[in-house]
Short mmCIF file of C-alpha atoms and ligand atoms in Angstrom, two decimals:
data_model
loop_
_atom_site.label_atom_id
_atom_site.label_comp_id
_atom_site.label_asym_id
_atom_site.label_seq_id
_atom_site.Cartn_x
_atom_site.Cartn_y
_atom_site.Cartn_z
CA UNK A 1 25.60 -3.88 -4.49
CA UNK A 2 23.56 -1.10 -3.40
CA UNK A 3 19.36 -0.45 -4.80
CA UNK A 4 17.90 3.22 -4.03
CA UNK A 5 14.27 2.75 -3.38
CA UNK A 6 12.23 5.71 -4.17
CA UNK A 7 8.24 6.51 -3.35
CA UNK A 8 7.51 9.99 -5.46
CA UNK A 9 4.45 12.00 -4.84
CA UNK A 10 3.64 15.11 -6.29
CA UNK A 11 5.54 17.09 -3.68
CA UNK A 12 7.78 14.44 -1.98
CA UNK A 13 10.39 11.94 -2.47
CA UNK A 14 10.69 9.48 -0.25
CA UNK A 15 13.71 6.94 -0.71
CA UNK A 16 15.96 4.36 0.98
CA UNK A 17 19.23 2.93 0.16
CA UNK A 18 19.04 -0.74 0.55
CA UNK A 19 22.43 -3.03 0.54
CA UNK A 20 21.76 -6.23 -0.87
CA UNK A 21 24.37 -7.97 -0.01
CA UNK A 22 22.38 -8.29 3.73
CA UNK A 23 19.32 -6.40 2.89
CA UNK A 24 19.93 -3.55 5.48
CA UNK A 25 19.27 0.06 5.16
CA UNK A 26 21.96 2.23 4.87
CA UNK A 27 19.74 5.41 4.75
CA UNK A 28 16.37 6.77 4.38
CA UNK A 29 14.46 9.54 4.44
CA UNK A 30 12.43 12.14 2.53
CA UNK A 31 12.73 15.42 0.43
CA UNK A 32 9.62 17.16 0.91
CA UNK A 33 7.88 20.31 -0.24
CA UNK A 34 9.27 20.01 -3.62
CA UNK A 35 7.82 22.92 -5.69
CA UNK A 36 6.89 25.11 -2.66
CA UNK A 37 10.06 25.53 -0.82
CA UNK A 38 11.88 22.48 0.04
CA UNK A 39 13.32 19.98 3.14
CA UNK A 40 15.33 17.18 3.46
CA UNK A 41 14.88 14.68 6.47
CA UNK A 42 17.69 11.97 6.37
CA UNK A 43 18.87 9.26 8.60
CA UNK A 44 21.64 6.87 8.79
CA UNK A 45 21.76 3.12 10.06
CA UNK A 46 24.41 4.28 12.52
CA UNK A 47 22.13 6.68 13.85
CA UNK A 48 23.05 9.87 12.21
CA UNK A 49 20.38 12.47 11.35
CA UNK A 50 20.23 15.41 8.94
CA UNK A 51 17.15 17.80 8.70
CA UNK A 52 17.35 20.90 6.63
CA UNK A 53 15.95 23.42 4.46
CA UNK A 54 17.21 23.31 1.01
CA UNK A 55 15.33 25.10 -2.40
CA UNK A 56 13.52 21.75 -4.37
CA UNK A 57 11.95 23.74 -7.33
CA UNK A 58 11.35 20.58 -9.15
CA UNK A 59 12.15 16.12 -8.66
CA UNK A 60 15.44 16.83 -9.96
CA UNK A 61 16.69 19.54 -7.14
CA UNK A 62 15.57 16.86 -4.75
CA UNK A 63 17.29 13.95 -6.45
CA UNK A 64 20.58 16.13 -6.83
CA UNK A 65 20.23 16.74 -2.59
CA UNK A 66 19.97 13.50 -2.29
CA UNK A 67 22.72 12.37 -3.85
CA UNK A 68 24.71 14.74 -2.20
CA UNK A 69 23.40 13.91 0.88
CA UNK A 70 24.27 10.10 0.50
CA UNK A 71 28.23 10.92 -0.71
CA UNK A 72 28.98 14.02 1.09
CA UNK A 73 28.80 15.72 5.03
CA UNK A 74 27.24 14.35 8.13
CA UNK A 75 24.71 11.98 6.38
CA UNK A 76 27.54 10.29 3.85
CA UNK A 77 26.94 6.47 3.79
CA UNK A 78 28.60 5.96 0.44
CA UNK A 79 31.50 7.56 -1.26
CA UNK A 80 30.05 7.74 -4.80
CA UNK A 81 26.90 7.75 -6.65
CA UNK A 82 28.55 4.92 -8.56
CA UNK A 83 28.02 2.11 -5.82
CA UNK A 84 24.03 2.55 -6.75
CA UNK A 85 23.72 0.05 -9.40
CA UNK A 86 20.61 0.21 -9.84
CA UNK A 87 17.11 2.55 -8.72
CA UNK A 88 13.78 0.93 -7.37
CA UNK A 89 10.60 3.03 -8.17
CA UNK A 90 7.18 2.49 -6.25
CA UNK A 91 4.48 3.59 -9.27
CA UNK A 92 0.50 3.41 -8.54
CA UNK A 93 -0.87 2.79 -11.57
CA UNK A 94 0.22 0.09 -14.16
CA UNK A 95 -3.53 -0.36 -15.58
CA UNK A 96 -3.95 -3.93 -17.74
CA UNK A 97 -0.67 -3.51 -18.96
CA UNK A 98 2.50 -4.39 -16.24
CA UNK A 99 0.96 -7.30 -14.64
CA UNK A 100 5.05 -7.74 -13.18
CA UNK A 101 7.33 -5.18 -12.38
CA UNK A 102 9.47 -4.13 -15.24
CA UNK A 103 12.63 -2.41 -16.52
CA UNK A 104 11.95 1.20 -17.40
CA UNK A 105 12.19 2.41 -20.44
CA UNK A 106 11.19 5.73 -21.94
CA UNK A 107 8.25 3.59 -23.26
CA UNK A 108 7.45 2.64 -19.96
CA UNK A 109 7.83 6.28 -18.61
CA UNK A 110 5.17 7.39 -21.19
CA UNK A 111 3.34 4.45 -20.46
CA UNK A 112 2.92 5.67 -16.45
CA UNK A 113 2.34 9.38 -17.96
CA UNK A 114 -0.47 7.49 -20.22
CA UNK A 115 -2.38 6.16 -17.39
CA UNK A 116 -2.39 9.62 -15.58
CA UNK A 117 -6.60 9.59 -15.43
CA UNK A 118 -6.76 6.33 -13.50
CA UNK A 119 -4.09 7.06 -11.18
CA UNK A 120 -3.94 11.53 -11.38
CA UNK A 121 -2.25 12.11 -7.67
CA UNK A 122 0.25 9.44 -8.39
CA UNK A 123 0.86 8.78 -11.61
CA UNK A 124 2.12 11.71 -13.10
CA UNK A 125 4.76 12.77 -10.19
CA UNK A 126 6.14 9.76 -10.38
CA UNK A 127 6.83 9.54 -14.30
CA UNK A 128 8.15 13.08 -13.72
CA UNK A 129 10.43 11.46 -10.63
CA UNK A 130 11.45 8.38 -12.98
CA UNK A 131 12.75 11.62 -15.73
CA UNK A 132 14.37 13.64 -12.85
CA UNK A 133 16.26 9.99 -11.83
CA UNK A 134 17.43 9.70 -15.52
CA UNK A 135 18.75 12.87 -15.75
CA UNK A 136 21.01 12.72 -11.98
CA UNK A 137 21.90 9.23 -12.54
CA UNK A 138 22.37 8.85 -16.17
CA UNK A 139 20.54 6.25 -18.05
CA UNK A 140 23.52 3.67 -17.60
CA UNK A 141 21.78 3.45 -14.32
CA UNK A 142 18.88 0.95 -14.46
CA UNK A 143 15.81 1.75 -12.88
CA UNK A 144 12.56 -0.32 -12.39
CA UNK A 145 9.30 0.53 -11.69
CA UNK A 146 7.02 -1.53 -9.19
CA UNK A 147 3.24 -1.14 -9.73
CA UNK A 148 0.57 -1.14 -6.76
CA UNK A 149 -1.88 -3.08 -9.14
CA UNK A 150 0.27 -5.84 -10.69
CA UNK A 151 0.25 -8.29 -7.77
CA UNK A 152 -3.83 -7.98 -8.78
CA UNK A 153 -3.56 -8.33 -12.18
CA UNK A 154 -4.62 -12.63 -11.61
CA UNK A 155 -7.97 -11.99 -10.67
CA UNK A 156 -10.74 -13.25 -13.26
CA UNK A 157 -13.15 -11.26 -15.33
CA UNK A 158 -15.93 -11.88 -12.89
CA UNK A 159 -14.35 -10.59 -9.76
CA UNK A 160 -12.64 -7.67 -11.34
CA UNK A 161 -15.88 -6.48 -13.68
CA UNK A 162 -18.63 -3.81 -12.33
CA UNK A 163 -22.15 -3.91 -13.21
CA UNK A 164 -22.66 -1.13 -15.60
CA UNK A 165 -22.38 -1.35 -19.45
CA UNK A 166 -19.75 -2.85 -20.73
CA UNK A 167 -18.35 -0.40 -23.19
CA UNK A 168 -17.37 1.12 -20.42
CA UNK A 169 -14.70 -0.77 -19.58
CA UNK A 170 -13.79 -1.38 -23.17
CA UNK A 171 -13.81 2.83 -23.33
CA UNK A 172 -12.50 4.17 -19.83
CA UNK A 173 -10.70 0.80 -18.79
CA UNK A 174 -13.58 1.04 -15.44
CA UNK A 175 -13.00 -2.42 -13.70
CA UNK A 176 -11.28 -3.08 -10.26
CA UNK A 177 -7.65 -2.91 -10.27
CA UNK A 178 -6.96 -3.24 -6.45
CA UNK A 179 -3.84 -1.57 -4.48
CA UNK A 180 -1.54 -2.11 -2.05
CA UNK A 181 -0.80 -5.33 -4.18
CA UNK A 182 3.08 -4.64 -2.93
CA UNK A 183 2.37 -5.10 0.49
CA UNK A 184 -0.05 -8.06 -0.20
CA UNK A 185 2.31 -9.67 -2.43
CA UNK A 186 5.26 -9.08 0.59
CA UNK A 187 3.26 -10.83 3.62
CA UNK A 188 1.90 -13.67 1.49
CA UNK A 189 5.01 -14.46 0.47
CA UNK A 190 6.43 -14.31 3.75
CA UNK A 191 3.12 -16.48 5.15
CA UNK A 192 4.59 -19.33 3.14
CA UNK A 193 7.99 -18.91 4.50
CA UNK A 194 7.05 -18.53 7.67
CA UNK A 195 4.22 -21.18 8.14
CA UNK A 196 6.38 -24.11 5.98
CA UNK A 197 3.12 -24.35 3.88
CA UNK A 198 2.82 -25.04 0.49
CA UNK A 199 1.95 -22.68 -2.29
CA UNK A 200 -0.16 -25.33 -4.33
CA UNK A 201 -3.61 -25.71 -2.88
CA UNK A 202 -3.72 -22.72 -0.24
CA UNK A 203 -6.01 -20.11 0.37
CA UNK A 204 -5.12 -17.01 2.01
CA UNK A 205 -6.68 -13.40 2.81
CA UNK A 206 -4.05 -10.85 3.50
CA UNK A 207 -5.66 -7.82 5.45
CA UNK A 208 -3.79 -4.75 5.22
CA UNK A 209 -4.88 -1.77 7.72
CA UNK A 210 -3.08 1.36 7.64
CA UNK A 211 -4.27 4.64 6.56
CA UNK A 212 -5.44 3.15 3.50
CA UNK A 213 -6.36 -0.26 3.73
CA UNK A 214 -7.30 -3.45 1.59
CA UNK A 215 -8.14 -7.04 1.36
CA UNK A 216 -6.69 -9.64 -1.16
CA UNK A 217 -7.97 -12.86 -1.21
CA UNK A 218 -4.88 -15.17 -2.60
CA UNK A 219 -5.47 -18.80 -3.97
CA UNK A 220 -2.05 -20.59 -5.03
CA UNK A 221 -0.23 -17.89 -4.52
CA UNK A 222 -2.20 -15.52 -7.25
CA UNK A 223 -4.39 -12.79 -6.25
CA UNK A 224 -8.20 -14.21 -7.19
CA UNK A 225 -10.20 -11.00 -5.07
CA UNK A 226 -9.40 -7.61 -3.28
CA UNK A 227 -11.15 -5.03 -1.40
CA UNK A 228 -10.29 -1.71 -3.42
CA UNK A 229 -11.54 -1.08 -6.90
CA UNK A 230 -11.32 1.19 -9.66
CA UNK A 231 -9.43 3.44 -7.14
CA UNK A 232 -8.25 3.02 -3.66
CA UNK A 233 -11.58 4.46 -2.27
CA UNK A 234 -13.20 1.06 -2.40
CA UNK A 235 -13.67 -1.66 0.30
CA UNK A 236 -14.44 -0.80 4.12
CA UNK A 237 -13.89 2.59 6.04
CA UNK A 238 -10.40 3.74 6.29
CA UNK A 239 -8.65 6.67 7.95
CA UNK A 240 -10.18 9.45 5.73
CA UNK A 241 -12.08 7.24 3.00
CA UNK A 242 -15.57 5.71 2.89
CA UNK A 243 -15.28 2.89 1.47
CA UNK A 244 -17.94 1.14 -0.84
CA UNK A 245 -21.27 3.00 -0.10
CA UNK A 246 -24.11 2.41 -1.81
CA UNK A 247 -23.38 4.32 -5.47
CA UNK A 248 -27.29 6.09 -5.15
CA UNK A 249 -25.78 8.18 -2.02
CA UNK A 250 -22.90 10.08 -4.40
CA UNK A 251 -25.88 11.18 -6.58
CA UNK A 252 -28.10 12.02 -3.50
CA UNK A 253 -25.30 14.18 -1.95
CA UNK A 254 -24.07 15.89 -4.66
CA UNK A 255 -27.79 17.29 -5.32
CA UNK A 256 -28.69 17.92 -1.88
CA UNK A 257 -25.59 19.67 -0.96
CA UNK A 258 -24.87 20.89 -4.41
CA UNK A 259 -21.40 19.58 -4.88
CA UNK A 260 -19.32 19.30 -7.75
CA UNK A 261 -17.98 16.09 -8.63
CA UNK A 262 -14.59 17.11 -6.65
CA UNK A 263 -15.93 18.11 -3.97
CA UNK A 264 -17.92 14.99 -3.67
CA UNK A 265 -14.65 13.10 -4.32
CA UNK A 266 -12.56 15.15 -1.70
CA UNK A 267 -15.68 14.26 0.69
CA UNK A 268 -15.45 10.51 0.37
CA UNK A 269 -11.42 10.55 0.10
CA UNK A 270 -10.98 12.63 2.52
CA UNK A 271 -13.44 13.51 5.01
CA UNK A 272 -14.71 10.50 5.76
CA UNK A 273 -14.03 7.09 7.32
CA UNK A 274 -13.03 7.08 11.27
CA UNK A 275 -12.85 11.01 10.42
CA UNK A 276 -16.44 11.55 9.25
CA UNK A 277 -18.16 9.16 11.25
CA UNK A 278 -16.65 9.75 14.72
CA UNK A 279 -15.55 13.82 14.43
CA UNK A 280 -12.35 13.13 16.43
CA UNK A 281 -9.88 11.52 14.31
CA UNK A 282 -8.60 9.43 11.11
CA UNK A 283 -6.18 7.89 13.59
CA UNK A 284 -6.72 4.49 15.37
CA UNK A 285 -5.26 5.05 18.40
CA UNK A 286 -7.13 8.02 18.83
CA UNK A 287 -10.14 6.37 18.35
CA UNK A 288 -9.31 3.78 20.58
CA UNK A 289 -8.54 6.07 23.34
CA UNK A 290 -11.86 7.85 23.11
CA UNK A 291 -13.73 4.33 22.47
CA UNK A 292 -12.12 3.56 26.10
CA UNK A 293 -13.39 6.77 27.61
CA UNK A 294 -16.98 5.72 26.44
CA UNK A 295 -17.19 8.03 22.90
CA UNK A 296 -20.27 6.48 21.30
CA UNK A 297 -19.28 7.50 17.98
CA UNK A 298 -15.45 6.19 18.34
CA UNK A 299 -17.27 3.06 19.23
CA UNK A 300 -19.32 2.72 16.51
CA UNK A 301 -16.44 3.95 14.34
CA UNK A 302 -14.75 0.62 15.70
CA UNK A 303 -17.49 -1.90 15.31
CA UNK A 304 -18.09 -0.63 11.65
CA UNK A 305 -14.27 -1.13 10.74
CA UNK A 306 -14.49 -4.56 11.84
CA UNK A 307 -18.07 -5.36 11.29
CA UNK A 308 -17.28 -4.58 7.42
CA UNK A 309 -13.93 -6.52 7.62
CA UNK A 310 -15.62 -9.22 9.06
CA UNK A 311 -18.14 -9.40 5.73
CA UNK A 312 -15.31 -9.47 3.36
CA UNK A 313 -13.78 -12.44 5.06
CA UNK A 314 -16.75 -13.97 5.16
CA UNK A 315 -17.36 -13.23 1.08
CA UNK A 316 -13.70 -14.09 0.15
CA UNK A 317 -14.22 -17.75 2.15
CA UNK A 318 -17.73 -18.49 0.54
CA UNK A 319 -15.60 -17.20 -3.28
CA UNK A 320 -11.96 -19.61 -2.34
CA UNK A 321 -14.25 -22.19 -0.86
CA UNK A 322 -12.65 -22.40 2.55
CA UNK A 323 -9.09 -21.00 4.39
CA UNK A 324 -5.89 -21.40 5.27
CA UNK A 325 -4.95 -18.23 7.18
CA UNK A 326 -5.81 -14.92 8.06
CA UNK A 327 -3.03 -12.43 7.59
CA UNK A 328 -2.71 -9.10 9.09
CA UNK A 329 -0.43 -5.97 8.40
CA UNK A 330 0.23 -2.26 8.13
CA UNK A 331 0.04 0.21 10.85
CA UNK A 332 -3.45 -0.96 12.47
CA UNK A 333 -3.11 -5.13 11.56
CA UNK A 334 0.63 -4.94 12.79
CA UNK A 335 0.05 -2.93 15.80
CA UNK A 336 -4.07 -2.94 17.18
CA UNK A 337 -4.54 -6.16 19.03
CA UNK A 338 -8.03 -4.64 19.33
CA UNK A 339 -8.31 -4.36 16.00
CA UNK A 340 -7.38 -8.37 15.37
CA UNK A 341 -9.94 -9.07 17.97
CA UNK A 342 -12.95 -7.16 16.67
CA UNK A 343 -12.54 -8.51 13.34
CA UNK A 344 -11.55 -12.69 14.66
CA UNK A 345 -14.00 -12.68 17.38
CA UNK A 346 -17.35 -14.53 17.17
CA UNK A 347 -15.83 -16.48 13.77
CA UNK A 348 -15.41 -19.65 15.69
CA UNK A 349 -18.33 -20.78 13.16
CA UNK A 350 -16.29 -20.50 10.12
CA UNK A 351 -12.58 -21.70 12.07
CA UNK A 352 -11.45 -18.92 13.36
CA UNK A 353 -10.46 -18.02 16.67
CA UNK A 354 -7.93 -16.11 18.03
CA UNK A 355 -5.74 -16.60 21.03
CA UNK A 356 -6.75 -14.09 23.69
CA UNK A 357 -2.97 -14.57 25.12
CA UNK A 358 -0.83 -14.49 21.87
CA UNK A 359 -2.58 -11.86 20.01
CA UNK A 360 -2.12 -8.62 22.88
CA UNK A 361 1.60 -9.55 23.48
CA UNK A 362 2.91 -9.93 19.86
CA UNK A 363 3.49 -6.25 19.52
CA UNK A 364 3.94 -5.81 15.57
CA UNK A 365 6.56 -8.54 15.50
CA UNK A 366 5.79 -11.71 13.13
CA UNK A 367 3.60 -14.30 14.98
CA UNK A 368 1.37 -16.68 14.82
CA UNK A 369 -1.85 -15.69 17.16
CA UNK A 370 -4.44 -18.08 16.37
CA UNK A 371 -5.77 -20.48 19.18
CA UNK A 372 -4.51 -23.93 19.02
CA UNK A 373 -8.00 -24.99 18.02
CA UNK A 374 -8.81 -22.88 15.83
CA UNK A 375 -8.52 -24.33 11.97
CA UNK A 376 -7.88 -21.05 9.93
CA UNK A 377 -4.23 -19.82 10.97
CA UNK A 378 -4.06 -15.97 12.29
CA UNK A 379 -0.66 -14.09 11.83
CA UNK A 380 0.36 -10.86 12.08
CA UNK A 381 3.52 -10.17 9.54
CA UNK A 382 5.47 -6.76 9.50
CA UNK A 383 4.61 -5.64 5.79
CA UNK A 384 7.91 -4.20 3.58
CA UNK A 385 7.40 -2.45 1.15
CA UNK A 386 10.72 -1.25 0.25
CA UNK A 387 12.32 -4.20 0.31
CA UNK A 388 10.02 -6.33 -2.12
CA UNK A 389 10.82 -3.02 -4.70
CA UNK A 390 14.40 -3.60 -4.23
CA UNK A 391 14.79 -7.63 -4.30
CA UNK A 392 12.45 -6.80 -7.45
CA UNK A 393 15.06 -4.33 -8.94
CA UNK A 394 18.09 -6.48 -8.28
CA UNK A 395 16.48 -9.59 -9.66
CA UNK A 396 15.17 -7.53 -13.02
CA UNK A 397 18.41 -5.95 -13.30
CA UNK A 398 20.52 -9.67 -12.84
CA UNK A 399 22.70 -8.25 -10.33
CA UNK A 400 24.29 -10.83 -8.23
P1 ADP B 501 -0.13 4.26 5.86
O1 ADP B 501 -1.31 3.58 5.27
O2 ADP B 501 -0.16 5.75 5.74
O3 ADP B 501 1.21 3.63 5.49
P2 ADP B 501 0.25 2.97 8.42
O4 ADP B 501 0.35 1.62 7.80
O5 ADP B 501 1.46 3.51 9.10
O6 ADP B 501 -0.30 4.05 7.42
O7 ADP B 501 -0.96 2.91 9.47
C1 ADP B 501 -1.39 4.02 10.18
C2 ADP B 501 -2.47 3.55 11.16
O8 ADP B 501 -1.87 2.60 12.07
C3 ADP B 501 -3.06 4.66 12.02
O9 ADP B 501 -4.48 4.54 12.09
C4 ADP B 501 -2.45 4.40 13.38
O10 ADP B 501 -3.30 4.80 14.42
C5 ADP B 501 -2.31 2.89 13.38
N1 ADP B 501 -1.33 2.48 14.38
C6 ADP B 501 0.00 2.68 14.38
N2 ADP B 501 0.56 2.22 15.54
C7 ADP B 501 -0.47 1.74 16.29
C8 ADP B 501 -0.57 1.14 17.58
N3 ADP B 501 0.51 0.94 18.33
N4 ADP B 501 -1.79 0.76 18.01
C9 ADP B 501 -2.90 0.96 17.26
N5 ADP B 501 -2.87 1.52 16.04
C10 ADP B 501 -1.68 1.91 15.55
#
């Protein structure tokens, strides 16, 4: 049995078709440039690649390609749209409501239209994606939608509330939601599988560093604290984002430099972080690379990420009352043994220390790269994504 996982934005679609009998991938790839042209980029297990122009006016072109794509030509890895039993969708946004992933509906799909303001890049290509699906696959075709912010949905009142009047939230919904709660979900999972330990009793802090990145603090299992708020723009410095600044310098700004709201938004999404503050690059390597050749501001770019990492830890120890293990993932936490350093080193006070051996040569492969004295576990665990959305869709669906 065969789950297409798909990942809509507002001018993409990016999808893989999973087998669950083994959990491989068959295919994957991405229609892009839907609504302003079009492109499909596809690649088979065996090796196989396809890469061509073809006109996506709308989700549904794109879905239609794809299917074609999958059954027919160079790229064919099944013979018929009928051996998908069931679709996988990645959704941002599930507000208070989906605290679990869930079958969709047309309830549902108005639901994810519904929560368009807290989630406005994301949420409404996606509904649109879930229609397009319906319409190429028929609705005997179940499809299930996995939300960024359910995994987050355990933490209490006090962690999730902000400080500013109450009706607020009772008007606007305004708390923290937190993201990236299918990756966190994925590697703490995995953390127990991996380590033998038990559920009951532990505390964990998953740190996910990509482009975008977050921290969940995870007692028993349940999410109880995380780094990124009412939006994803919350936490530490990221590739393009600020992070939490103090809330008196979006005021400041926006009067000195006579912004609108937007632009004062597109400034802190997206021309800040290691972008803003070191004028070279969002990327880490990059910054890395010019931190080696003696760039001030790359360096400083560094120490920040990891100085403000660092603080969270600390904060998420002082709110569980002690840890476990120290998890890292995504692009940077899988890949920047720098990055695991920065942020581990001088924590021997608080039990953590990382091995100086293990953690260079581990090169984005699960391991364990704490010292053998040191009492809070480190790992480093491959996040996947895709996967968690389509062991999610197979076990909502019942398929065996
Ligand atoms: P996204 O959040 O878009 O999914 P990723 O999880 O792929 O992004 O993370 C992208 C980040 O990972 C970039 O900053 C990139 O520099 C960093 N990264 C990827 N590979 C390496 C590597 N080998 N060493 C250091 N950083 C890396």
């Amino acid at each position: 049995m065969k789950v297409l996982v798909i990942n809509a934005g507002s001018s993409s679609l990016k999808y893989q078709l999973i087998d669950m009998t083994d959990e491989s991938v068959l295919a994957k790839g991405n229609c892009e440039r839907i609504g302003a042209g079009g492109h499909i980029g596809h690649k088979t297990a065996d090796g196989r690649k396809i890469d061509r122009d073809v006109d996506f006016p709308t989700h549904k072109e794109a879905f239609l390609e794809l299917v074609k794509t999958l059954t027919e030509g160079e790229g064919k890895v099944i013979d018929t749209v009928k051996e998908i039993s069931a679709v996988g969708h990645r959704v941002l946004h599930g507000s208070e409501k989906y605290k679990t992933s869930t079958l969709i509906t047309d309830q549902v799909i108005d639901d994810i239209f519904s929560f368009s303001e807290l989630g406005p890049l994301h949420n409404p290509p996606q509904a649109t994606a879930m229609k397009a699906c319906q319409e190429v696959f028929g609705k005997e075709t179940p499809m299930v939608a996995i939300f960024d912010t359910s995994f987050h949905q355990t933490m209490p009142p006090k962690a999730y509330m902000f400080g500013v009047p109450y009706e607020y939230y009772e008007k606007y919904s305004i708390r923290r939601y937190g993201f990236h709660g299918t990756s966190h979900r994925f590697v703490s999972k995995r953390y127990f599988e991996v380590s033998g330990s038990p559920v009951k009793g532990s505390r964990i802090i998953t740190c996910h560093l990509g482009n975008g990145s977050s921290l969940a603090a995870i007692q028993d299992g349940a999410v109880v604290d995380t780094s990124m708020g009412f939006t994803p723009l919350d936490g530490f410095i990221m590739g393009t984002r600020s992070g939490g600044i103090d809330p008196s310098v979006v005021t400041y700004l926006m009067n000195k430099e006579h912004l609108t709201p937007d632009q004062m938004s597109d400034l802190m999404n997206k021309k800040s972080g290691f972008l803003g503050l070191s004028g070279i690059s969002s990327d880490m390597r990059d910054l890395s690379d010019a931190a080696d050749k003696g760039n001030e501001r790359a360096v400083l770019t560094l120490d920040m990420f990891a100085y403000q990492i660092k603080k969270f830890i600390g904060g998420y120890m002082a709110a569980m009352n002690g840890l476990d293990a120290l998890v890292f993932t995504g692009g940077i936490g899988e890949n920047s043994a720098r990055a695991r350093w920065m942020i581990c080193r001088e924590m021997e006070a608080l039990g953590i220390k990382i091995d100086d051996e293990k953690n260079p040569a581990c090169s984005g492969k699960e391991a364990e790269v704490s010292a053998p004295d040191s009492k809070v576990k480190i790992w480093v665990l491959p996040t996947n994504e895709e996967l968690l959305i389509a062991r999610d869709t197979k076990e909502l669906v019942g398929l065996k």
